Short mmCIF file of C-alpha atoms and ligand atoms in Angstrom, two decimals:
data_model
loop_
_atom_site.label_atom_id
_atom_site.label_comp_id
_atom_site.label_asym_id
_atom_site.label_seq_id
_atom_site.Cartn_x
_atom_site.Cartn_y
_atom_site.Cartn_z
CA MET A 1 89.35 -168.02 98.48
CA LYS A 2 90.25 -168.94 102.30
CA ARG A 3 89.42 -172.67 103.71
CA VAL A 4 89.71 -173.47 107.46
CA ASN A 5 91.35 -176.52 109.07
CA THR A 6 90.57 -177.21 112.35
CA PHE A 7 92.31 -179.89 114.54
CA ARG A 8 93.24 -181.17 118.00
CA VAL A 9 96.69 -180.72 119.38
CA VAL A 10 97.87 -183.07 121.66
CA PRO A 11 101.07 -182.15 123.98
CA ARG A 12 103.31 -185.51 124.39
CA SER A 13 104.07 -184.78 128.35
CA ASP A 14 102.85 -182.87 131.06
CA ALA A 15 106.16 -180.31 130.74
CA ASP A 16 104.71 -179.78 127.10
CA ALA A 17 101.39 -179.00 128.28
CA GLU A 18 102.44 -176.62 130.75
CA CYS A 19 104.52 -174.94 128.35
CA LEU A 20 101.45 -174.91 125.40
CA ARG A 21 99.52 -173.46 128.66
CA ARG A 22 101.75 -170.78 129.44
CA VAL A 23 102.28 -169.42 126.07
CA LEU A 24 98.68 -168.93 125.85
CA ASP A 25 98.07 -167.60 129.06
CA ALA A 26 100.82 -165.07 128.70
CA SER A 27 99.20 -164.24 125.34
CA ALA A 28 95.71 -163.88 127.14
CA SER A 29 97.57 -161.47 129.82
CA LEU A 30 99.25 -159.38 127.07
CA TRP A 31 95.85 -158.78 125.31
CA ASN A 32 93.99 -158.28 128.84
CA GLN A 33 97.18 -155.66 130.06
CA LEU A 34 97.09 -153.85 126.71
CA ASN A 35 93.20 -153.69 125.98
CA TYR A 36 93.26 -151.74 129.67
CA GLU A 37 95.00 -149.47 129.02
CA ARG A 38 93.22 -148.85 126.05
CA ARG A 39 90.09 -148.83 127.58
CA GLN A 40 91.23 -146.69 130.44
CA ASN A 41 92.81 -143.98 127.76
CA PHE A 42 89.55 -144.10 126.12
CA THR A 43 87.05 -143.72 128.94
CA ASP A 44 88.76 -141.75 131.10
CA PRO A 45 89.06 -137.78 130.68
CA ASP A 46 91.81 -137.10 132.77
CA ILE A 47 94.34 -139.46 130.39
CA ASP A 48 95.23 -136.98 127.64
CA LYS A 49 96.72 -140.33 125.21
CA SER A 50 95.03 -142.30 122.45
CA VAL A 51 94.63 -145.76 122.86
CA TRP A 52 97.53 -146.40 120.26
CA ASP A 53 99.76 -144.61 122.67
CA THR A 54 100.76 -147.36 125.33
CA GLU A 55 102.98 -149.12 126.90
CA ASP A 56 105.62 -151.68 124.58
CA TYR A 57 103.62 -154.77 125.94
CA ARG A 58 105.84 -156.70 122.81
CA LYS A 59 108.96 -156.23 125.28
CA GLN A 60 107.42 -157.51 128.66
CA TYR A 61 106.46 -160.50 126.70
CA VAL A 62 109.03 -161.30 124.37
CA GLY A 63 110.91 -163.94 126.60
CA VAL A 64 107.64 -165.97 126.86
CA LEU A 65 106.25 -165.14 123.44
CA GLY A 66 108.85 -164.61 120.90
CA SER A 67 108.92 -161.14 119.61
CA ALA A 68 106.65 -162.66 116.40
CA THR A 69 104.00 -163.85 118.72
CA ALA A 70 103.83 -160.67 121.06
CA GLN A 71 103.34 -158.62 118.02
CA GLN A 72 100.50 -160.81 116.29
CA VAL A 73 98.37 -160.85 119.51
CA ILE A 74 99.08 -156.65 119.60
CA ARG A 75 98.15 -156.48 116.15
CA LYS A 76 94.72 -158.59 116.89
CA ASN A 77 94.01 -156.13 119.25
CA ASP A 78 94.91 -153.21 117.15
CA GLN A 79 92.53 -154.82 114.73
CA ALA A 80 89.51 -154.91 117.32
CA TRP A 81 90.00 -151.07 118.55
CA ARG A 82 89.96 -150.48 114.65
CA SER A 83 87.03 -152.15 114.09
CA PHE A 84 85.36 -150.82 116.94
CA PHE A 85 85.94 -147.25 116.05
CA LYS A 86 84.70 -148.18 112.67
CA LEU A 87 81.45 -149.79 114.25
CA LYS A 88 81.36 -146.59 116.25
CA GLU A 89 81.10 -144.29 113.34
CA SER A 90 78.35 -146.12 112.27
CA GLY A 91 76.07 -146.37 115.20
CA GLU A 92 76.62 -150.19 115.84
CA ALA A 93 79.45 -150.29 118.01
CA ASN A 94 78.32 -152.83 120.97
CA GLY A 95 80.73 -151.80 123.98
CA LEU A 96 84.58 -151.86 123.72
CA PRO A 97 86.39 -154.77 122.73
CA GLY A 98 86.65 -157.22 125.68
CA TYR A 99 89.17 -158.60 127.83
CA TRP A 100 90.27 -162.49 126.93
CA GLY A 101 88.18 -164.42 130.05
CA ASN A 102 87.60 -162.66 133.55
CA GLU A 103 88.78 -162.42 137.06
CA ASP A 104 86.51 -164.97 138.44
CA GLU A 105 86.61 -167.78 135.82
CA GLY A 106 90.48 -167.23 134.59
CA ARG A 107 92.10 -165.84 130.96
CA ASP A 108 90.99 -167.55 128.08
CA LEU A 109 93.79 -169.24 126.81
CA ARG A 110 93.95 -168.14 123.48
CA SER A 111 97.09 -167.19 121.11
CA TYR A 112 98.02 -166.64 117.34
CA ILE A 113 101.02 -167.86 115.97
CA ARG A 114 102.35 -165.68 112.55
CA ASN A 115 102.56 -168.06 109.48
CA ASP A 116 106.32 -168.54 109.62
CA MET A 117 106.31 -169.13 112.99
CA TYR A 118 104.85 -172.50 112.78
CA ARG A 119 105.39 -175.84 111.04
CA LEU A 120 102.32 -178.46 110.39
CA ARG A 121 103.51 -181.97 109.08
CA TRP A 122 100.58 -183.95 108.77
CA ALA A 123 101.42 -187.62 109.06
CA THR A 124 101.39 -189.70 105.77
CA GLY A 125 101.36 -192.94 107.06
CA ASN A 126 99.37 -194.81 109.77
CA SER A 127 102.48 -195.54 112.19
CA GLU A 128 103.37 -191.55 111.56
CA GLN A 129 102.48 -188.62 114.10
CA SER A 130 101.44 -185.57 112.55
CA ILE A 131 103.35 -182.82 114.56
CA LEU A 132 102.84 -179.50 115.02
CA GLU A 133 105.99 -177.02 115.97
CA ILE A 134 105.53 -173.49 117.12
CA SER A 135 108.32 -171.08 118.38
CA ILE A 136 108.34 -169.88 121.53
CA GLY A 137 110.25 -167.31 123.99
CA LYS A 138 113.85 -167.93 124.89
CA ASP A 139 112.86 -167.52 128.38
CA LEU A 140 110.49 -170.01 128.13
CA LYS A 141 112.85 -172.51 125.96
CA ASP A 142 115.37 -172.37 128.96
CA GLU A 143 112.58 -173.06 131.67
CA PHE A 144 111.50 -175.97 129.36
CA ASN A 145 115.04 -177.32 128.50
CA ILE A 146 113.65 -176.77 124.68
CA GLY A 147 117.10 -176.23 122.92
CA HIS A 148 117.47 -172.68 121.43
CA ARG A 149 117.31 -173.45 117.82
CA GLU A 150 114.25 -175.61 118.24
CA ARG A 151 110.71 -175.40 118.83
CA LEU A 152 107.91 -176.34 120.96
CA ARG A 153 106.94 -179.89 119.34
CA LEU A 154 103.21 -181.08 119.62
CA GLU A 155 101.07 -184.04 118.49
CA VAL A 156 98.12 -183.25 116.46
CA GLN A 157 95.22 -185.04 115.70
CA GLY A 158 92.57 -184.60 112.92
CA GLU A 159 92.78 -184.38 109.04
CA PRO A 160 93.45 -181.38 107.05
CA LYS A 161 90.42 -180.75 104.55
CA TRP A 162 92.59 -177.99 102.18
CA THR A 163 96.13 -177.37 101.58
CA GLY A 164 97.70 -174.25 100.26
CA GLU A 165 99.52 -171.18 101.87
CA GLN A 166 99.25 -171.61 105.67
CA CYS A 167 97.72 -168.65 107.19
CA GLN A 168 98.47 -167.44 110.84
CA LEU A 169 97.36 -170.18 113.14
CA GLU A 170 95.15 -169.46 116.01
CA LEU A 171 95.59 -171.86 119.03
CA PHE A 172 93.16 -172.05 122.26
CA TYR A 173 91.93 -174.50 124.79
CA ASP A 174 88.49 -175.28 124.49
CA GLU A 175 87.29 -175.92 128.30
CA ARG A 176 83.91 -177.62 127.54
CA SER A 177 85.78 -180.36 125.41
CA ASP A 178 89.03 -180.15 127.65
CA GLN A 179 91.34 -179.78 124.63
CA PHE A 180 93.84 -177.75 123.07
CA ARG A 181 92.59 -176.96 119.77
CA ALA A 182 93.92 -175.19 116.15
CA ILE A 183 92.47 -173.80 113.72
CA GLN A 184 94.30 -172.92 110.50
CA PRO A 185 93.27 -170.96 107.31
CA VAL A 186 94.67 -171.94 104.46
CA SER A 187 94.43 -169.44 101.15
CA ASP A 188 94.77 -170.55 97.53
CA CYS A 189 93.82 -173.89 98.69
CA SER A 190 92.45 -176.89 97.14
CA ARG A 191 90.35 -179.53 98.46
CA GLN A 192 91.95 -182.72 99.90
CA ASP A 193 89.41 -185.18 100.42
CA THR A 194 86.30 -186.54 98.25
CA PRO A 195 86.38 -185.91 94.99
CA LEU A 196 83.00 -184.94 93.52
CA ALA A 197 80.64 -187.85 92.31
CA ASP A 198 76.91 -187.40 90.36
CA GLU A 199 74.77 -187.78 94.01
CA THR A 200 71.86 -185.23 93.88
CA ALA A 201 70.57 -183.67 97.24
CA ALA A 202 67.09 -182.23 97.28
CA LEU A 203 65.95 -179.56 99.62
CA ASP A 204 62.94 -178.71 101.48
CA VAL A 205 63.38 -174.91 102.13
CA GLY A 206 60.62 -173.80 104.87
CA ALA A 207 59.57 -171.51 107.77
CA ASN A 208 59.84 -173.63 110.96
CA ASN A 209 62.50 -176.37 109.48
CA ILE A 210 64.73 -173.74 107.49
CA VAL A 211 66.13 -176.90 105.75
CA ALA A 212 65.40 -180.17 105.39
CA CYS A 213 67.43 -182.25 103.10
CA SER A 214 67.82 -185.87 101.57
CA THR A 215 70.48 -187.12 99.37
CA SER A 216 70.43 -189.89 96.59
CA THR A 217 73.37 -191.24 99.29
CA GLY A 218 70.48 -191.81 101.60
CA GLN A 219 71.07 -189.38 104.32
CA GLN A 220 68.91 -186.95 105.92
CA PHE A 221 69.79 -183.55 107.27
CA LEU A 222 67.35 -181.01 109.31
CA TYR A 223 68.12 -177.69 110.18
CA GLU A 224 65.57 -176.57 112.81
CA GLY A 225 64.30 -172.76 112.45
CA ARG A 226 61.87 -172.59 115.59
CA ASP A 227 64.60 -170.75 118.02
CA LEU A 228 66.14 -168.77 115.66
CA PHE A 229 62.82 -167.37 114.63
CA ALA A 230 61.81 -166.87 118.22
CA ARG A 231 64.57 -164.42 119.05
CA PHE A 232 63.99 -162.78 115.60
CA ARG A 233 60.18 -162.29 116.88
CA GLU A 234 61.48 -160.85 120.51
CA THR A 235 63.76 -158.72 118.43
CA THR A 236 61.04 -157.24 116.25
CA GLU A 237 58.40 -156.76 119.64
CA ARG A 238 61.37 -154.49 121.08
CA ILE A 239 61.42 -152.68 117.55
CA ALA A 240 57.97 -152.19 117.83
CA GLU A 241 58.23 -150.90 121.54
CA TYR A 242 60.87 -148.51 120.53
CA GLN A 243 59.05 -147.31 117.59
CA ALA A 244 55.70 -146.48 119.55
CA LEU A 245 58.15 -144.87 122.21
CA ALA A 246 59.80 -142.50 119.17
CA LYS A 247 56.63 -141.80 118.07
CA ALA A 248 55.00 -140.52 121.41
CA ASP A 249 58.09 -138.28 121.98
CA GLU A 250 60.54 -138.22 118.84
CA GLY A 251 63.51 -138.68 121.12
CA ARG A 252 66.47 -139.28 118.70
CA TYR A 253 67.77 -142.10 121.22
CA SER A 254 64.79 -143.96 120.28
CA THR A 255 65.22 -143.78 116.62
CA GLN A 256 69.26 -144.60 116.75
CA ARG A 257 68.34 -147.38 119.12
CA ILE A 258 65.68 -148.78 116.57
CA ARG A 259 68.00 -148.76 113.84
CA GLN A 260 70.55 -150.57 115.77
CA LEU A 261 67.96 -153.16 116.67
CA TYR A 262 67.43 -153.80 112.77
CA ARG A 263 70.67 -154.02 112.16
CA LYS A 264 71.45 -156.26 115.27
CA ARG A 265 68.27 -158.64 113.86
CA THR A 266 69.70 -159.07 110.15
CA ALA A 267 73.41 -159.46 111.46
CA ARG A 268 71.96 -162.22 113.80
CA ARG A 269 70.08 -164.08 111.00
CA ASP A 270 72.63 -163.44 108.11
CA HIS A 271 75.38 -165.41 110.91
CA ALA A 272 72.79 -168.29 110.95
CA MET A 273 72.17 -168.39 107.24
CA ASP A 274 75.89 -168.31 106.44
CA ALA A 275 76.64 -170.59 108.63
CA LEU A 276 73.76 -173.18 107.39
CA ALA A 277 74.67 -172.71 103.94
CA ARG A 278 78.11 -173.63 104.99
CA ASP A 279 77.72 -176.45 107.22
CA LEU A 280 74.91 -178.10 104.76
CA MET A 281 77.22 -177.75 101.58
CA GLU A 282 80.18 -179.21 103.19
CA ARG A 283 78.38 -182.24 104.20
CA LEU A 284 77.00 -182.63 100.85
CA HIS A 285 80.56 -182.16 99.33
CA ASP A 286 81.77 -185.34 101.21
CA GLU A 287 78.20 -187.17 100.36
CA GLY A 288 79.72 -186.68 96.63
CA VAL A 289 76.78 -184.56 95.84
CA SER A 290 77.47 -182.35 92.30
CA THR A 291 73.61 -180.99 92.14
CA VAL A 292 71.43 -179.58 94.82
CA VAL A 293 67.65 -179.14 93.57
CA VAL A 294 65.61 -176.50 95.71
CA GLY A 295 62.02 -176.22 95.52
CA ASP A 296 61.14 -173.38 94.17
CA LEU A 297 58.24 -171.59 96.50
CA THR A 298 57.64 -168.33 94.81
CA GLY A 299 54.59 -170.10 92.89
CA VAL A 300 52.93 -171.51 95.67
CA LEU A 301 53.47 -168.85 98.36
CA GLU A 302 50.15 -166.73 97.72
CA THR A 303 47.83 -169.97 97.57
CA HIS A 304 49.09 -172.75 99.91
CA TRP A 305 50.85 -171.13 102.29
CA SER A 306 48.88 -169.38 105.48
CA VAL A 307 49.49 -165.90 106.78
CA GLU A 308 51.88 -166.82 109.14
CA ALA A 309 53.94 -169.00 106.94
CA ASN A 310 53.87 -166.15 104.91
CA ALA A 311 55.24 -163.40 107.12
CA LYS A 312 57.98 -166.16 108.23
CA THR A 313 59.47 -166.76 105.02
CA HIS A 314 59.23 -163.35 103.54
CA ASN A 315 60.62 -161.23 106.68
CA PHE A 316 62.56 -163.72 108.29
CA TRP A 317 64.83 -165.37 105.99
CA ALA A 318 63.98 -163.93 102.91
CA PHE A 319 63.25 -166.61 100.64
CA ARG A 320 65.45 -165.31 97.58
CA ALA A 321 68.18 -163.72 99.53
CA PHE A 322 68.78 -167.56 100.97
CA LEU A 323 68.63 -169.10 97.70
CA ASN A 324 71.42 -167.02 96.70
CA ARG A 325 73.50 -167.82 99.74
CA LEU A 326 72.97 -171.39 99.18
CA ALA A 327 73.46 -170.93 95.39
CA TYR A 328 76.97 -169.05 96.15
CA THR A 329 78.39 -171.35 98.99
CA ALA A 330 77.34 -174.31 96.47
CA GLU A 331 79.74 -172.76 93.94
CA GLU A 332 82.35 -172.38 96.49
CA TYR A 333 82.25 -176.41 96.80
CA GLY A 334 81.91 -176.91 93.27
CA MET A 335 78.22 -178.10 93.27
CA GLU A 336 75.43 -176.53 91.39
CA VAL A 337 71.92 -175.56 92.82
CA GLU A 338 68.69 -176.12 90.78
CA ALA A 339 65.76 -174.17 91.35
CA ARG A 340 62.71 -176.72 90.42
CA SER A 341 59.08 -176.70 90.52
CA GLU A 342 57.95 -178.67 94.09
CA ALA A 343 53.88 -178.42 93.33
CA TRP A 344 52.12 -180.81 95.56
CA THR A 345 55.28 -182.60 96.84
CA SER A 346 55.02 -181.14 100.24
CA GLN A 347 51.92 -183.14 100.53
CA GLU A 348 52.40 -186.16 98.31
CA CYS A 349 52.11 -189.63 100.60
CA PRO A 350 55.48 -191.36 99.77
CA ASP A 351 53.62 -194.78 100.31
CA CYS A 352 50.64 -194.45 98.02
CA GLY A 353 51.15 -191.20 95.64
CA GLU A 354 48.18 -189.64 97.36
CA TYR A 355 48.24 -186.00 98.14
CA ASP A 356 44.32 -184.63 98.04
CA GLU A 357 43.26 -186.85 101.44
CA THR A 358 46.61 -186.38 103.37
CA VAL A 359 47.07 -184.18 106.23
CA ARG A 360 49.55 -182.01 106.81
CA HIS A 361 50.17 -180.70 110.38
CA SER A 362 52.92 -179.30 112.35
CA ASP A 363 55.94 -181.26 111.58
CA THR A 364 53.77 -184.35 110.76
CA LEU A 365 52.58 -185.83 107.44
CA THR A 366 49.93 -188.54 107.30
CA CYS A 367 47.95 -190.22 104.96
CA PRO A 368 44.62 -192.50 105.10
CA CYS A 369 46.93 -195.17 103.74
CA GLY A 370 48.46 -195.68 107.11
CA PHE A 371 51.68 -193.56 106.87
CA ASP A 372 52.72 -191.17 109.34
CA GLY A 373 56.04 -189.49 108.93
CA HIS A 374 58.16 -186.14 109.14
CA ALA A 375 56.63 -183.73 107.02
CA ASP A 376 59.46 -181.81 105.74
CA LEU A 377 61.74 -184.41 105.32
CA THR A 378 59.11 -186.79 103.68
CA ALA A 379 58.90 -183.66 100.83
CA SER A 380 62.47 -183.13 100.64
CA ALA A 381 62.81 -187.22 100.00
CA THR A 382 59.80 -187.09 97.44
CA PHE A 383 61.21 -183.94 95.86
CA LEU A 384 64.43 -186.39 95.35
CA ASN A 385 63.05 -188.75 93.89
CA ARG A 386 61.15 -186.61 91.43
CA HIS A 387 64.80 -184.95 90.60
CA THR A 388 67.12 -187.95 90.26
CA ASP A 389 67.30 -190.76 88.02
CA ARG A 390 68.91 -192.89 90.64
CA GLU A 391 67.25 -195.54 92.84
CA VAL A 392 67.25 -193.80 95.96
CA GLY A 393 66.90 -196.67 98.62
CA SER A 394 66.17 -196.46 102.23
CA MET A 395 67.09 -192.91 104.38
CA ALA A 396 69.61 -193.20 107.31
CA ARG A 397 68.59 -191.88 110.48
CA PRO A 398 67.92 -188.17 109.73
CA VAL A 399 70.50 -186.22 111.94
CA ARG A 400 68.99 -182.83 112.99
CA PHE A 401 70.93 -179.43 113.92
CA LYS A 402 69.78 -176.96 116.03
CA TRP A 403 71.37 -173.16 115.76
CA ASP A 404 73.14 -172.24 119.39
CA ALA A 405 74.21 -168.64 118.48
CA HIS A 406 77.55 -170.01 117.37
CA THR A 407 76.55 -173.12 114.97
CA TRP A 408 74.77 -175.60 113.82
CA ALA A 409 74.98 -178.10 116.59
CA GLU A 410 73.51 -182.03 116.37
CA SER A 411 70.66 -182.10 118.20
CA PRO A 412 71.01 -184.82 121.09
CA HIS A 413 67.70 -186.56 120.25
CA SER A 414 68.47 -186.44 116.51
CA ARG A 415 65.24 -189.05 115.44
CA PRO A 416 61.98 -186.81 114.75
CA ASN A 417 59.44 -188.13 117.06
CA GLU A 418 57.76 -190.76 114.95
CA VAL A 419 55.41 -192.66 117.54
CA ARG A 420 52.42 -190.41 116.93
CA THR A 421 48.99 -191.85 118.09
CA HIS A 422 46.28 -189.82 116.70
CA GLN A 423 46.20 -186.98 114.07
CA GLN A 424 44.44 -183.96 114.51
CA LYS A 425 42.13 -183.21 111.71
CA THR A 426 42.07 -179.94 112.25
CA PHE A 427 44.41 -178.55 108.84
CA VAL A 428 44.05 -179.57 105.62
CA GLY A 429 46.55 -178.87 102.78
CA VAL A 430 49.69 -177.18 103.92
CA SER A 431 50.40 -175.56 107.11
CA ALA A 432 52.91 -174.15 108.44
CA GLU A 433 52.34 -174.45 112.45
ZN1 ZN B 501 49.46 -192.88 101.17
#
């Protein structure tokens, strides 16, 4: 099993920063040159060379990068082309392997350091610094007055989550935060922090909010699915258009296009769902959760869910598959997932226990007793109370997440809107909208 440590890399002087920048820039330059030649070989009919038949870029960059790092970047590009050919075969290729950055905005500063070409020493006490040492080329050492047997020494900020065999290190400059950062995969590893305690988490899995979660430690997490579903629906509409076209003229282009869109739609959803499961389980592990209780929706789908909610649950995130995904991920973290009936929890008032007279509309649950709260978060808290022996105190401010095509980012306004004046009485019972 592979795990990943991420941390910030802080050069200790301007010279060190410049040196690191040069390593990353040379790596990007190598990648782009090699990739350019490969793209030419691939696309230009007048060039009678395979993509593998290129200049020896290792030789050109060995002085700056060192032989091993130059080789790593070349290997990364090899991989990109190999997976391109594989995707091409199955009709899924989405363009040729790309460049690291572009002319207008500059190169992406990035590099890959082989596992035996760096050393990472985490500080053991407060007075100590964590240090990363990376191997660089001889010319660069000369230029920056680094001894021939020495490596570039950089400070590291952060904490390792995992220890084990260190794998290839990815170094990059993150423009948004103006920081150098590193990603270190670790294999055969064991988790360093928080041992599992005996806490419980309850999940309310839904269509608009994919997961609402409450923990017995008093945390609430909300993963919003509206944007994700909108994109999913957009692709579905495009598929329908192509299907109509294909019907009209039996064009092969259209049917291949349709298959591509289906795959893309599924891949995008799966990526987001995988990331959700991982993000959530990591948080729950940090809370000391050992048991995750998920409502078993299958029994209530037919009767209590609107047609659109049904369409969402079945087509979009495929409830069963998602449950399995959560269970696998939880298992990796040593937690157990239990499916329990959640009959009525989604409309039970936490203050007075009423469920016939409550009104659930959009994201809000209201009760004649005066209660007014976020419907899914309330449901997960009610569900939690039902399945834990522990006294659950008041909940902390909920943390909300939105999918930004790469990660589940914390939403800037993290508190659901709780100031509501009048509830519309149009919907009685459970509604997804
Ligand atoms: Zn009430």
